[in-house]
Amino acid sequence: MSGDAQISRLKPGRRMDIRRENERAILEAAEKVFAEAGFGGATMQLIADMAGLPKANLHYYFATKEDLYRRVVQQIFEIWLDAASSFDDAPGPVEGIGAYVDAKMDISRTHPHGSKVWASEVMHGAPVIQDYLETTLRDWTEGRIAVIQRWIDEGKMQPVNPRHLLYLLWATTQHYADFGHQIQTLNDGRPLSDKQWNEAKASVKDMVLRGIGAI
Amino acid sequence: MSGDAQISRLKPGRRMDIRRENERAILEAAEKVFAEAGFGGATMQLIADMAGLPKANLHYYFATKEDLYRRVVQQIFEIWLDAASSFDDAPGPVEGIGAYVDAKMDISRTHPHGSKVWASEVMHGAPVIQDYLETTLRDWTEGRIAVIQRWIDEGKMQPVNPRHLLYLLWATTQHYADFGHQIQTLNDGRPLSDKQWNEAKASVKDMVLRGIGAI
DNA sequence: TCATTTCCTGACCGTATGGTCAAGGTGAAG
DNA sequence: CTTCACCTTGACCATACGGTCAGGAAATGA
């Protein structure tokens, strides 16, 4: 666990604000702690400390550790779904996939904790979000496969297997969040700079778009 | 946790064999449990049950939970390093990177648990294998970057950023192990068949080799 | 057979954790 | 000011976990 100070908390205001602000602070702290320690390794005490609240207060807003965890995972999934719209209103793979890579790389940079929690959840067999995988994610995937297939049929890219293209996109973009520590270690212990992030995005886009014959 | 039966154990023989066989059974069970539950979620009791031994016996062979975990992680790292030799004695990227993708995809299929334990370890900040990242992995990475750069200089592939190419390779190949549950869910709940694995390997190789302009 | 080393294991212990609760504080409505 | 619903929290509890240990079983070699 890194020795960061506690998560910032805004001053409370009206009743409604108290609830919203506390839930936000708890979720933000929980995302970080779950990412850094895993579900089993995370403790409510640690989350409470990081959120700047007594442990009993966490249980006032979230009945159980599992409830809190579920909320964190759902939150991440929604962020990804939002960003996935990059795919839709694009005339071809260069714009669509290019924008999707950009969006997912940006999320990897801005929400590394969330990405890790998701990865951990899936690696452990998706005990709490299995239904999401079978409904929302499956539907989204089928839709995107259809879009890619259309681009192939229109001769806008090589006839690659759309499913494995999606896996490559997910894997590569999320790698920069999930394995960020390894990347940082291989970068002389320093986080990627703005310039290096742009280089990463450009490299990934270049290899992917060339790999599918779109450029 | 899946309801699998306990790990198979060979019948004991001589003194030396007892030790070897028990350590093997424990490590095999531990790899699976750590992968499925994470370090914090794994319990010595669960590992013991899966290995078919009383918990106290685990502590006879491995002093602490952390010792056992460390051995599991090291084991995986060595398997990857072995496979990485595919890279070395190759005349160009088609053979070298092609063989590397094949080797890593095979490991993702044969050692999915190990891959997950590694991923989890890195995601949590590499608390026990940080030194490996800074020494062995860094050296290996630099060496491979030099090889790729040479191929670029010899005009055998496009001038992509070798570092990000390596990240793309790691991410994509390991994705089939680490996110195997998600892939299985999107495959109607069934594990990939032999045919589907070959399709996956071919797709990844095709996209990567085309992406770096080697084909 | 006997001595010695290695292996095995049930019972036990201290600690940390998720969760509870009752009593008290605080903002808003009338 | 009073009321009441909402919020806060220190103290507490039962459980589960990692780890220990003492005493016995089994293999090995003389």
PDB file of C-alpha atoms in Angstrom, chain B residues 8 128 157 206:
ATOM      1  CA  SER B   8      -3.833 -35.323  -8.181  1.00  0.00           C
ATOM      2  CA  VAL B 128       7.516  -9.669  -3.669  1.00  0.00           C
ATOM      3  CA  MET B 157       9.968  -4.418 -40.458  1.00  0.00           C
ATOM      4  CA  ASP B 206      -1.468 -12.032 -38.440  1.00  0.00           C
TER       5      ASP B 206
END
